[in-house]
mmCIF file of C-alpha atoms in Angstrom:
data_model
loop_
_atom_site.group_PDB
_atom_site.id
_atom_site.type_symbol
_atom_site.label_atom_id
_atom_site.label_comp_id
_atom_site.label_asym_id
_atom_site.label_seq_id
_atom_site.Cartn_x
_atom_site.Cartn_y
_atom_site.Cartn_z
ATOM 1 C CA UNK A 45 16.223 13.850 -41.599
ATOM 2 C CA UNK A 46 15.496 12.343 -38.148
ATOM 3 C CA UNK A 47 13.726 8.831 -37.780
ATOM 4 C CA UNK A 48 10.874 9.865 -36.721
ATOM 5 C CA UNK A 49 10.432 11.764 -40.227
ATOM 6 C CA UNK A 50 10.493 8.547 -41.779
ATOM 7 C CA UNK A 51 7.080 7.708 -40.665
ATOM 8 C CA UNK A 52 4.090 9.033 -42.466
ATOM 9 C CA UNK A 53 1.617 11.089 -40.171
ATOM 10 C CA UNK A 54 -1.000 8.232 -39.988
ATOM 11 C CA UNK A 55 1.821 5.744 -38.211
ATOM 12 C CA UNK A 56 2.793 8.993 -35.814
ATOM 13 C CA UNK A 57 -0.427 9.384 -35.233
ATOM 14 C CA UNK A 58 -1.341 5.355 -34.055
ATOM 15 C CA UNK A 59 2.133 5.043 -32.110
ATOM 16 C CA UNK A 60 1.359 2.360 -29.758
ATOM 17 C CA UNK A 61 1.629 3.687 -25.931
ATOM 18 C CA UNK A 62 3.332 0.392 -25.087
ATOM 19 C CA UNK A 63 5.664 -2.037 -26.781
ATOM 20 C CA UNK A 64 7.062 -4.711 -25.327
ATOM 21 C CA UNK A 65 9.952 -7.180 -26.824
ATOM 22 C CA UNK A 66 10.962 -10.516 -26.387
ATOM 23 C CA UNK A 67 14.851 -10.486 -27.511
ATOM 24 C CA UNK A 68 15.448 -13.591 -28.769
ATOM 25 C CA UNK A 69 18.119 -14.896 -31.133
ATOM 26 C CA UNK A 70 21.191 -13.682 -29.467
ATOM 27 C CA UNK A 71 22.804 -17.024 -29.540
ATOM 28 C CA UNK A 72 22.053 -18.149 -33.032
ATOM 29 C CA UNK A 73 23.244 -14.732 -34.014
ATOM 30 C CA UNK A 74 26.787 -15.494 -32.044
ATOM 31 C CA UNK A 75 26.642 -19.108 -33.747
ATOM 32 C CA UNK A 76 26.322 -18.258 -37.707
ATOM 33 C CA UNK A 77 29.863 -15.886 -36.871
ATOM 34 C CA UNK A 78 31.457 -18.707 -35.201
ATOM 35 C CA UNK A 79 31.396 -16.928 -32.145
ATOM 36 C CA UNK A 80 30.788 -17.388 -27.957
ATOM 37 C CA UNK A 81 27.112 -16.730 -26.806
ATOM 38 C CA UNK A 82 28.751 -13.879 -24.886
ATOM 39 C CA UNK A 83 29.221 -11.987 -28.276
ATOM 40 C CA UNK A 84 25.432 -12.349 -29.179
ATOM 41 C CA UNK A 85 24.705 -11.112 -25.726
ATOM 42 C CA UNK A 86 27.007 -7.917 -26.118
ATOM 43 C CA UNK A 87 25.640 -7.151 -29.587
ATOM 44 C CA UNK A 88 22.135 -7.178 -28.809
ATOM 45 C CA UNK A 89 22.426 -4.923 -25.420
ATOM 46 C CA UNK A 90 23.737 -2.399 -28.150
ATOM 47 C CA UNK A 91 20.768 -3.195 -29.875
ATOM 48 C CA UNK A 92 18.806 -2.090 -26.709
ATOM 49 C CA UNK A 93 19.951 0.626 -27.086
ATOM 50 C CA UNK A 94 19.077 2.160 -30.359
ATOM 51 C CA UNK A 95 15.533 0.764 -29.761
ATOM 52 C CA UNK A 96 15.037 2.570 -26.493
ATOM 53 C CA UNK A 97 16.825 5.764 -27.808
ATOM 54 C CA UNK A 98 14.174 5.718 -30.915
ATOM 55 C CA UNK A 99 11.089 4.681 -29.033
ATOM 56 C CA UNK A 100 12.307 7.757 -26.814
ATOM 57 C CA UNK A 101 12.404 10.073 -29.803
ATOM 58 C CA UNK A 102 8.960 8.698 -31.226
ATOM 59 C CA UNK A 103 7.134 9.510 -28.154
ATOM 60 C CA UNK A 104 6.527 6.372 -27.104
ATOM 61 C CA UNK A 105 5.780 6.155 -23.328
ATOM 62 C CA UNK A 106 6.332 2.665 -22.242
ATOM 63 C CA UNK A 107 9.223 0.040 -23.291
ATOM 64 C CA UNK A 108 8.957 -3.580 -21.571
ATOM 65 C CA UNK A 109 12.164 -5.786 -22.251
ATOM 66 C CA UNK A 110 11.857 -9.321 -21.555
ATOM 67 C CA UNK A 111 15.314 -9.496 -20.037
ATOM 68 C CA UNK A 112 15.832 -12.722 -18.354
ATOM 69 C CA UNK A 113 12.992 -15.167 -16.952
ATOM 70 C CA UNK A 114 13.060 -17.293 -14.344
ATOM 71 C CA UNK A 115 13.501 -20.225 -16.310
ATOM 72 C CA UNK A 116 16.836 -18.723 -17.625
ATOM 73 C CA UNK A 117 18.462 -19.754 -14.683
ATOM 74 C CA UNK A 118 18.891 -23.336 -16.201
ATOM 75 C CA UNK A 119 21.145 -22.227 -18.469
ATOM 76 C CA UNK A 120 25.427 -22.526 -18.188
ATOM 77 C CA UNK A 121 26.673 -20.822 -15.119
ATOM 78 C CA UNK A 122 29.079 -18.910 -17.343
ATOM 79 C CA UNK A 123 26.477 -17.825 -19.713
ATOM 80 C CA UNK A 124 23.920 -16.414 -16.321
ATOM 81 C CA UNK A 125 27.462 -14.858 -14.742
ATOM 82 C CA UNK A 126 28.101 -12.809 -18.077
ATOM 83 C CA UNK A 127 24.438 -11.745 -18.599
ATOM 84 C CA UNK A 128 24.394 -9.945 -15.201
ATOM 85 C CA UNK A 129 27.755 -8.829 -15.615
ATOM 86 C CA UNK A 130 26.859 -6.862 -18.864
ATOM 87 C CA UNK A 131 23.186 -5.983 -17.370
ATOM 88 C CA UNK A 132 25.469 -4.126 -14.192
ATOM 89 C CA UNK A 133 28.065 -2.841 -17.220
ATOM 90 C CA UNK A 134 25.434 -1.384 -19.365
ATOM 91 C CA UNK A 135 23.500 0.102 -16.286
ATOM 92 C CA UNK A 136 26.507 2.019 -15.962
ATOM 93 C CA UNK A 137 27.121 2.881 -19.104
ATOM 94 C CA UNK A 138 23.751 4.515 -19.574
ATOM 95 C CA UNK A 139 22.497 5.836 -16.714
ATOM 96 C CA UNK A 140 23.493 9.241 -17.806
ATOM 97 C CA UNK A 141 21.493 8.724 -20.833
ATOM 98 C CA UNK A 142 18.458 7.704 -18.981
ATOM 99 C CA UNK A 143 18.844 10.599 -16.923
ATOM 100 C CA UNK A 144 19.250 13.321 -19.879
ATOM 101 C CA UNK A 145 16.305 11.740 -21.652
ATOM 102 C CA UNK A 146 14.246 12.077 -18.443
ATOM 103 C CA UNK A 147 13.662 7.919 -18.808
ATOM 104 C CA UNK A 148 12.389 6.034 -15.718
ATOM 105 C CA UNK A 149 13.968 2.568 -14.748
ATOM 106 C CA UNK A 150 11.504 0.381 -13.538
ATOM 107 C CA UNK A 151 11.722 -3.942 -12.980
ATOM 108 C CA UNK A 152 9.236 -6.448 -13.230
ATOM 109 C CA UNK A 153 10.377 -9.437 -11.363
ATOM 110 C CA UNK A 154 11.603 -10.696 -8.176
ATOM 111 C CA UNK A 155 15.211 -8.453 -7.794
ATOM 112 C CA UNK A 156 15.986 -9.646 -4.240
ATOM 113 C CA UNK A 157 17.131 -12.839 -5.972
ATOM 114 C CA UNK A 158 19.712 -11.435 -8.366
ATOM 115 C CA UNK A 159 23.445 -11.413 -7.601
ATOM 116 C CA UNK A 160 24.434 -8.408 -5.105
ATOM 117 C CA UNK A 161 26.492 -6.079 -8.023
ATOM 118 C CA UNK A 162 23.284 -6.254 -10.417
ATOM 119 C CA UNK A 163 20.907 -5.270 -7.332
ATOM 120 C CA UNK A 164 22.736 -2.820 -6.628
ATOM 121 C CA UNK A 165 23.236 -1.325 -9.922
ATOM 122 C CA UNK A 166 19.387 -1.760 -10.552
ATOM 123 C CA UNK A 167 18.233 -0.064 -7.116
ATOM 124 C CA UNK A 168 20.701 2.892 -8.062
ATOM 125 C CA UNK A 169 19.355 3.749 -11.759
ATOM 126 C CA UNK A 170 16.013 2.921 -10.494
ATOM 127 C CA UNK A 171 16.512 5.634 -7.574
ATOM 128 C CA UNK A 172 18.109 7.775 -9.599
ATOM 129 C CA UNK A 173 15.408 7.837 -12.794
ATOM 130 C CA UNK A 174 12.144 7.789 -10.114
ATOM 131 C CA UNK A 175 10.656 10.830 -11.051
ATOM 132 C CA UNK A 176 11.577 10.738 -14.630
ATOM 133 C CA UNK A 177 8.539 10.782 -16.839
ATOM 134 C CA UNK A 178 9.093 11.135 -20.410
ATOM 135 C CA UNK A 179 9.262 7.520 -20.863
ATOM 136 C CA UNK A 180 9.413 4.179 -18.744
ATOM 137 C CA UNK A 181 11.754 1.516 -19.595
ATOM 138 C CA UNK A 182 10.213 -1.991 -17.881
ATOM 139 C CA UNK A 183 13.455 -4.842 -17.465
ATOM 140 C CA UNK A 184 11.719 -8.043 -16.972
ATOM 141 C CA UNK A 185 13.964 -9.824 -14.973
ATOM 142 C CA UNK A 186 14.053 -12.379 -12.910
ATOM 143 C CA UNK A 187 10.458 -13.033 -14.242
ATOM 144 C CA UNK A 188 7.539 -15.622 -14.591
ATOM 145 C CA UNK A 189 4.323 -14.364 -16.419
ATOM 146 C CA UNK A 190 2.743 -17.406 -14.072
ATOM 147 C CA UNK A 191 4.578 -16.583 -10.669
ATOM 148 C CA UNK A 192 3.631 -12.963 -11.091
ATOM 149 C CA UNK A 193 -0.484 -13.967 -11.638
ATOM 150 C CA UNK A 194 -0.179 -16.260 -8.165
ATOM 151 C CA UNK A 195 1.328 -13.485 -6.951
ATOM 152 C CA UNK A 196 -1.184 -10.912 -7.779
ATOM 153 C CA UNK A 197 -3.739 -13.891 -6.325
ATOM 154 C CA UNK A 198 -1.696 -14.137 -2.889
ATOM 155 C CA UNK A 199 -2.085 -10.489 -2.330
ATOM 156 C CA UNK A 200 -5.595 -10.347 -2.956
ATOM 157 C CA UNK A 201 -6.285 -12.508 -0.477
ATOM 158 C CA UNK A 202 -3.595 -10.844 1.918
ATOM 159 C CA UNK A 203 -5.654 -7.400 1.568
ATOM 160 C CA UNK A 204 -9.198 -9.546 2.407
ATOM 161 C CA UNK A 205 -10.680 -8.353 -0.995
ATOM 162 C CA UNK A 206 -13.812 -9.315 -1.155
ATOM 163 C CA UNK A 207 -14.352 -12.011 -3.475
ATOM 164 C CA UNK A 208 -17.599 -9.823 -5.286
ATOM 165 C CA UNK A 209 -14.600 -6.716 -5.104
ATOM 166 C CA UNK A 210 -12.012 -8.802 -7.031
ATOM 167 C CA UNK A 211 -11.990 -7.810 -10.795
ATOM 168 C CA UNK A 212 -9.748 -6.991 -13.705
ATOM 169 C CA UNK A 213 -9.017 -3.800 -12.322
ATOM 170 C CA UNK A 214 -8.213 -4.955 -8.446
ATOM 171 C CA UNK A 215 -6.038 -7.499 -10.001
ATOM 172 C CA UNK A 216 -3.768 -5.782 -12.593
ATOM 173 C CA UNK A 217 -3.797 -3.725 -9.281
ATOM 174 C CA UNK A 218 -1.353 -6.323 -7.794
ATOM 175 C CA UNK A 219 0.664 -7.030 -10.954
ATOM 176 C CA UNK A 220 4.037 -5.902 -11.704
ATOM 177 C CA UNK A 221 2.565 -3.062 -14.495
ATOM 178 C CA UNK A 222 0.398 -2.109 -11.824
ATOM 179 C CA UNK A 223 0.450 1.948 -12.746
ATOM 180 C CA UNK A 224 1.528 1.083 -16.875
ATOM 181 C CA UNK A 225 -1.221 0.243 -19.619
ATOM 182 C CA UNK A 226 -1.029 -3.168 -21.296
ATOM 183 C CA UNK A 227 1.261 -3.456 -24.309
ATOM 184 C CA UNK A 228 -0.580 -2.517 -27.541
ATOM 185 C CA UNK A 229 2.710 -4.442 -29.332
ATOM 186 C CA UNK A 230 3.999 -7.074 -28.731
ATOM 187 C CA UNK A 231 7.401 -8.053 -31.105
ATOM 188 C CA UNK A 232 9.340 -10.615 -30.334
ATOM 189 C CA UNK A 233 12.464 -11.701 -32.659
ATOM 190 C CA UNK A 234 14.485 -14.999 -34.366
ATOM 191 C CA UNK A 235 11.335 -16.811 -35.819
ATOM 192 C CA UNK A 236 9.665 -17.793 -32.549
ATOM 193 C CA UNK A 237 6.180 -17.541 -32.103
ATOM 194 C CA UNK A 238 5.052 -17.497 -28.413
ATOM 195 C CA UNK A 239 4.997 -15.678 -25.427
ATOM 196 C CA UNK A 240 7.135 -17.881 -23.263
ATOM 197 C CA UNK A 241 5.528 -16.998 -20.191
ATOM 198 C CA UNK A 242 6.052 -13.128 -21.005
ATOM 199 C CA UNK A 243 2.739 -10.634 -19.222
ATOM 200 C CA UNK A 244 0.542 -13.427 -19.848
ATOM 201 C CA UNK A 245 -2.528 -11.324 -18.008
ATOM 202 C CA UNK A 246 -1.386 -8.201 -19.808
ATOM 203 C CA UNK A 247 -0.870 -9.556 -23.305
ATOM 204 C CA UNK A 248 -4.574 -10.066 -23.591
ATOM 205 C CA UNK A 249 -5.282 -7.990 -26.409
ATOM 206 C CA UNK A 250 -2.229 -6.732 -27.858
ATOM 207 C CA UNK A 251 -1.284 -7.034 -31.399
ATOM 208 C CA UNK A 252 2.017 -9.472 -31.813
ATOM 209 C CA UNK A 253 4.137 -8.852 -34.145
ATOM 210 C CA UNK A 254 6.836 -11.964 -34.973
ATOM 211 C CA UNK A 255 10.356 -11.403 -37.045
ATOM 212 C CA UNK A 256 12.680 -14.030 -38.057
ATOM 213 C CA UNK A 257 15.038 -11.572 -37.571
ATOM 214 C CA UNK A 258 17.721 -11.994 -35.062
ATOM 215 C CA UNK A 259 17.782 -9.273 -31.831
ATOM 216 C CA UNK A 260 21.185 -8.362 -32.609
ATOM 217 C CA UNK A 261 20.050 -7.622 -36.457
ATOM 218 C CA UNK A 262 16.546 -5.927 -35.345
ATOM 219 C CA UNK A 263 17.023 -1.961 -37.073
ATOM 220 C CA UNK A 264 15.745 1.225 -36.189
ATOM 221 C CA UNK A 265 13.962 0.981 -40.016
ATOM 222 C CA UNK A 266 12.267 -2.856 -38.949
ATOM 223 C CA UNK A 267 11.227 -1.239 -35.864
ATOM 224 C CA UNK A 268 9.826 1.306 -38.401
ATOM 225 C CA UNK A 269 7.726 -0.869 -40.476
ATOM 226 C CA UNK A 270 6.547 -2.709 -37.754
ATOM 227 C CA UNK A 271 5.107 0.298 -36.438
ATOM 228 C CA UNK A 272 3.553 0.604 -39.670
ATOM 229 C CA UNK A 273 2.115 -2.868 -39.644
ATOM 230 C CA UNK A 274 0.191 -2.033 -36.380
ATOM 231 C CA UNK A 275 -1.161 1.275 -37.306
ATOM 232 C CA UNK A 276 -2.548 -0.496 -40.689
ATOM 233 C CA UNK A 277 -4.365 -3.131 -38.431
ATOM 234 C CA UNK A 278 -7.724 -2.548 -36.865
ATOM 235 C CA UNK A 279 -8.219 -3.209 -32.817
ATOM 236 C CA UNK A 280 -11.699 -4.290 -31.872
ATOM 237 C CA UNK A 281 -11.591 -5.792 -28.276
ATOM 238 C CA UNK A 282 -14.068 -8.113 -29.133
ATOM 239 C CA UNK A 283 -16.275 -5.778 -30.628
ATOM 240 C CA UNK A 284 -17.073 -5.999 -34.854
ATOM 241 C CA UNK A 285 -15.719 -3.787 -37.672
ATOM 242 C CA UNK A 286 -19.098 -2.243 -37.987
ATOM 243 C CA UNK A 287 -19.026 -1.212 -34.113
ATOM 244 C CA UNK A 288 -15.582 0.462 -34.235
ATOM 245 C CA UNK A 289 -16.302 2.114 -37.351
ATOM 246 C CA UNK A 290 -19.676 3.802 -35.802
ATOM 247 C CA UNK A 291 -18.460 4.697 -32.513
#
């Protein structure tokens, strides 16, 4: 029986179009063994993978990872050297797969300040997985939900918009997700319960999901019942129960 035969019709039929994840909990995970950071870090890229493969498999058209923000720079030299080493290291080692399951690479962030190898890997898989279209696979790296609003607001003034032309749509128009819908999910592991400065213009209205599971322990069957979760709940965009249910 495949995964995707786990789920009853009604959750295959409200599959969000976009889920996004903040992976937390990679140290702590590392810590409770007794173990380097690094170790964490290894385990839940492997964890990466069976999410994307499954998201893949359940039709699921966008994936957003919040990989490493801006404000991850402040951490041990050591621990920001291995994290692009493995990101350049499991680039490699999945490429192929990206390729055979027609995924597309995409980044939100500023890549022109990573270290050369892991712009280079990036710019490859991302040229290589362009006109891929099963699925898009978003790495947040090198990101700031913050920087990338100014940003949007820099632009819109560098184009001249009009200031009675400047609206939701003109400036999603200048984000980073500029051609991808907002995440309907949002899930973000280890017990936390923000964003952290994670698509704070496109988190808007989508449903969050928090786990005090750890991202090296997140399963294929969590991811599961999560999905469950947010086909049981009810989206109104402001609107009442009453509206939805007459529309």
């Amino acid at each position: 029986m495949s995964n995707s035969q786990l789920l009853d019709r009604a959750t295959l039929e409200a599959l969000p179009v976009h889920v996004s994840f903040i992976m937390d909990g990679n140290g702590r995970w590392a810590k409770r063994r007794g173990e380097e950071r690094t170790a964490g870090h290894r385990a839940g890229s492997e964890t990466v993978q069976r999410i994307v493969r499954e998201s893949r498999k359940l039709g699921i058209s966008n994936v957003t990872l919040y990989t490493f923000s801006r404000e991850n720079w402040a951490r041990p030299k050591k621990e920001v050297s291995f994290l692009f080493e493995l990101l350049v290291s499991f680039l490699k080692k999945e490429l192929p797969a990206l390729i055979e399951q027609n995924i597309k690479l995409n980044i939100f962030g500023e890549i022109s300040e990573l270290p050369l190898a892991a712009r280079t890997a990036l710019q490859h898989a991302m040229k290589k997985t362009e006109k891929n279209t099963s699925m898009t696979l978003n790495l947040a790296l090198n990101y700031s939900g913050r920087e990338e609003i100014i940003r949007a607001a820099k632009q819109l003034i560098t184009d001249s918009v009009p200031v009675d032309e400047i609206t939701e749509e003109t400036f999603a128009a200048r984000l980073y997700s500029s051609d991808i819908p907002d995440p309907d999910l949002m899930i973000r592991t280890s017990g936390e319960v923000r964003l952290s400065n994670f698509m704070l213009f496109q988190h808007a209205y989508s449903e969050m999901y928090f786990t005090e599971t750890l991202w090296p322990d997140f399963s294929i069957e969590e991811f599961h019942d999560v999905l469950k979760a947010y086909a049981a709940r009810e989206r109104r965009f402001g609107k009442t129960g009453d509206q939805l249910n007459n529309d």
